[in-house]
Amino acid sequence: MDNGAGGKQNEKITVRVDAELQSIVPGFLKNRQKDLISIREALKRADFQRISVLGHCMKGSGGGYGFDGITEIGGSLERAANEQNTNEVQRQIECLGIYLERIEVVYV
């Protein structure tokens, strides 16, 4: 599944977002950074329920802000957590980290 984190290593991921969301998008992305930390901590505790909830929330909110990559990663995290697939959760954590590092928001 391509969740937007593929491509060249340092290539920016440009996302066009409605200009009306400009005041809330930075907070949304900051909260996804916090989720990344929470997911890593939950994985250390094998708290798949917490990971599933966080993934589900990302799946539900990403597209609403214009971040389809977050929606896809969230869905993959939720599935992996429900299957208690540690390796896939770890892979999706890496994908989310890369996505958040490389994202470039353009307001239109």
PDB file of C-alpha atoms in Angstrom:
ATOM      1  CA  MET A   1       0.000   0.000   0.000  1.00  0.00           C
ATOM      2  CA  ASP A   2       1.357   3.428  -0.916  1.00  0.00           C
ATOM      3  CA  ASN A   3       0.710   5.765   1.974  1.00  0.00           C
ATOM      4  CA  GLY A   4       2.590   8.722   0.576  1.00  0.00           C
ATOM      5  CA  ALA A   5       5.837   7.963   2.364  1.00  0.00           C
ATOM      6  CA  GLY A   6       7.508   6.289  -0.617  1.00  0.00           C
ATOM      7  CA  GLY A   7       9.731   7.909  -3.188  1.00  0.00           C
ATOM      8  CA  LYS A   8      13.192   9.374  -2.871  1.00  0.00           C
ATOM      9  CA  GLN A   9      14.553   9.585   0.640  1.00  0.00           C
ATOM     10  CA  ASN A  10      14.383  13.352   1.140  1.00  0.00           C
ATOM     11  CA  GLU A  11      11.717  14.150  -1.423  1.00  0.00           C
ATOM     12  CA  LYS A  12       9.043  16.488  -0.054  1.00  0.00           C
ATOM     13  CA  ILE A  13       5.448  15.322   0.047  1.00  0.00           C
ATOM     14  CA  THR A  14       3.389  18.293  -1.098  1.00  0.00           C
ATOM     15  CA  VAL A  15      -0.184  18.392   0.165  1.00  0.00           C
ATOM     16  CA  ARG A  16      -2.652  21.013  -0.999  1.00  0.00           C
ATOM     17  CA  VAL A  17      -4.962  22.100   1.805  1.00  0.00           C
ATOM     18  CA  ASP A  18      -7.911  24.477   1.796  1.00  0.00           C
ATOM     19  CA  ALA A  19      -6.719  27.914   2.950  1.00  0.00           C
ATOM     20  CA  GLU A  20      -9.631  28.049   5.404  1.00  0.00           C
ATOM     21  CA  LEU A  21      -7.853  25.343   7.420  1.00  0.00           C
ATOM     22  CA  GLN A  22      -4.574  27.285   7.675  1.00  0.00           C
ATOM     23  CA  SER A  23      -5.105  28.204  11.327  1.00  0.00           C
ATOM     24  CA  ILE A  24      -5.735  24.616  12.466  1.00  0.00           C
ATOM     25  CA  VAL A  25      -3.504  22.464  10.250  1.00  0.00           C
ATOM     26  CA  PRO A  26      -0.267  23.140  12.207  1.00  0.00           C
ATOM     27  CA  GLY A  27      -1.972  21.968  15.402  1.00  0.00           C
ATOM     28  CA  PHE A  28      -3.371  18.916  13.624  1.00  0.00           C
ATOM     29  CA  LEU A  29       0.113  17.937  12.405  1.00  0.00           C
ATOM     30  CA  LYS A  30       1.655  18.616  15.830  1.00  0.00           C
ATOM     31  CA  ASN A  31      -0.917  16.272  17.348  1.00  0.00           C
ATOM     32  CA  ARG A  32       0.079  13.564  14.856  1.00  0.00           C
ATOM     33  CA  GLN A  33       3.681  13.984  16.072  1.00  0.00           C
ATOM     34  CA  LYS A  34       2.370  13.390  19.605  1.00  0.00           C
ATOM     35  CA  ASP A  35       0.455  10.352  18.345  1.00  0.00           C
ATOM     36  CA  LEU A  36       3.697   8.993  16.911  1.00  0.00           C
ATOM     37  CA  ILE A  37       5.278   9.137  20.373  1.00  0.00           C
ATOM     38  CA  SER A  38       2.184   7.584  21.966  1.00  0.00           C
ATOM     39  CA  ILE A  39       2.134   4.747  19.442  1.00  0.00           C
ATOM     40  CA  ARG A  40       5.809   3.982  20.034  1.00  0.00           C
ATOM     41  CA  GLU A  41       5.214   3.896  23.794  1.00  0.00           C
ATOM     42  CA  ALA A  42       2.115   1.729  23.385  1.00  0.00           C
ATOM     43  CA  LEU A  43       4.044  -0.718  21.218  1.00  0.00           C
ATOM     44  CA  LYS A  44       6.695  -1.075  23.948  1.00  0.00           C
ATOM     45  CA  ARG A  45       3.864  -2.109  26.305  1.00  0.00           C
ATOM     46  CA  ALA A  46       2.204  -4.288  23.626  1.00  0.00           C
ATOM     47  CA  ASP A  47      -0.901  -2.083  24.088  1.00  0.00           C
ATOM     48  CA  PHE A  48      -2.475  -2.924  20.753  1.00  0.00           C
ATOM     49  CA  GLN A  49      -5.840  -1.528  21.853  1.00  0.00           C
ATOM     50  CA  ARG A  50      -4.327   1.956  22.261  1.00  0.00           C
ATOM     51  CA  ILE A  51      -2.583   1.701  18.893  1.00  0.00           C
ATOM     52  CA  SER A  52      -5.842   0.608  17.270  1.00  0.00           C
ATOM     53  CA  VAL A  53      -7.698   3.599  18.723  1.00  0.00           C
ATOM     54  CA  LEU A  54      -5.007   6.060  17.626  1.00  0.00           C
ATOM     55  CA  GLY A  55      -4.900   4.527  14.157  1.00  0.00           C
ATOM     56  CA  HIS A  56      -8.674   4.674  13.905  1.00  0.00           C
ATOM     57  CA  CYS A  57      -8.687   8.365  14.858  1.00  0.00           C
ATOM     58  CA  MET A  58      -6.023   9.148  12.242  1.00  0.00           C
ATOM     59  CA  LYS A  59      -7.944   7.180   9.638  1.00  0.00           C
ATOM     60  CA  GLY A  60     -11.036   9.224  10.404  1.00  0.00           C
ATOM     61  CA  SER A  61      -9.478  12.667  10.539  1.00  0.00           C
ATOM     62  CA  GLY A  62      -6.664  12.709   7.980  1.00  0.00           C
ATOM     63  CA  GLY A  63      -8.799  13.075   4.869  1.00  0.00           C
ATOM     64  CA  GLY A  64     -10.916  15.798   6.445  1.00  0.00           C
ATOM     65  CA  TYR A  65      -7.822  17.971   6.641  1.00  0.00           C
ATOM     66  CA  GLY A  66      -6.573  16.938   3.211  1.00  0.00           C
ATOM     67  CA  PHE A  67      -3.969  14.427   4.414  1.00  0.00           C
ATOM     68  CA  ASP A  68      -4.913  11.196   2.674  1.00  0.00           C
ATOM     69  CA  GLY A  69      -1.513   9.726   3.601  1.00  0.00           C
ATOM     70  CA  ILE A  70      -2.390  10.042   7.305  1.00  0.00           C
ATOM     71  CA  THR A  71      -5.742   8.373   6.631  1.00  0.00           C
ATOM     72  CA  GLU A  72      -4.024   5.445   4.893  1.00  0.00           C
ATOM     73  CA  ILE A  73      -1.355   5.061   7.573  1.00  0.00           C
ATOM     74  CA  GLY A  74      -4.012   5.260  10.293  1.00  0.00           C
ATOM     75  CA  GLY A  75      -6.044   2.519   8.651  1.00  0.00           C
ATOM     76  CA  SER A  76      -2.954   0.346   8.305  1.00  0.00           C
ATOM     77  CA  LEU A  77      -2.034   0.951  11.947  1.00  0.00           C
ATOM     78  CA  GLU A  78      -5.530   0.053  13.081  1.00  0.00           C
ATOM     79  CA  ARG A  79      -5.507  -3.212  11.091  1.00  0.00           C
ATOM     80  CA  ALA A  80      -2.022  -4.154  12.267  1.00  0.00           C
ATOM     81  CA  ALA A  81      -2.928  -3.447  15.891  1.00  0.00           C
ATOM     82  CA  ASN A  82      -6.128  -5.486  15.637  1.00  0.00           C
ATOM     83  CA  GLU A  83      -4.024  -8.373  14.287  1.00  0.00           C
ATOM     84  CA  GLN A  84      -1.378  -7.715  16.981  1.00  0.00           C
ATOM     85  CA  ASN A  85       1.178  -7.603  14.162  1.00  0.00           C
ATOM     86  CA  THR A  86       4.164  -5.967  15.853  1.00  0.00           C
ATOM     87  CA  ASN A  87       6.275  -5.834  12.687  1.00  0.00           C
ATOM     88  CA  GLU A  88       3.563  -4.106  10.670  1.00  0.00           C
ATOM     89  CA  VAL A  89       2.856  -1.625  13.481  1.00  0.00           C
ATOM     90  CA  GLN A  90       6.569  -0.794  13.526  1.00  0.00           C
ATOM     91  CA  ARG A  91       6.580  -0.376   9.743  1.00  0.00           C
ATOM     92  CA  GLN A  92       3.620   2.005   9.904  1.00  0.00           C
ATOM     93  CA  ILE A  93       5.279   3.980  12.717  1.00  0.00           C
ATOM     94  CA  GLU A  94       8.247   4.473  10.383  1.00  0.00           C
ATOM     95  CA  CYS A  95       5.947   5.467   7.520  1.00  0.00           C
ATOM     96  CA  LEU A  96       4.166   8.022   9.691  1.00  0.00           C
ATOM     97  CA  GLY A  97       7.456   9.481  10.891  1.00  0.00           C
ATOM     98  CA  ILE A  98       8.752   9.827   7.343  1.00  0.00           C
ATOM     99  CA  TYR A  99       5.465  11.306   6.159  1.00  0.00           C
ATOM    100  CA  LEU A 100       5.435  13.920   8.931  1.00  0.00           C
ATOM    101  CA  GLU A 101       9.093  14.832   8.339  1.00  0.00           C
ATOM    102  CA  ARG A 102       8.670  15.275   4.609  1.00  0.00           C
ATOM    103  CA  ILE A 103       5.263  16.916   4.403  1.00  0.00           C
ATOM    104  CA  GLU A 104       5.039  20.343   2.829  1.00  0.00           C
ATOM    105  CA  VAL A 105       1.658  22.042   3.108  1.00  0.00           C
ATOM    106  CA  VAL A 106       0.498  24.401   0.374  1.00  0.00           C
ATOM    107  CA  TYR A 107      -2.646  26.374   1.136  1.00  0.00           C
ATOM    108  CA  VAL A 108      -4.962  26.934  -1.792  1.00  0.00           C
TER     109      VAL A 108
END
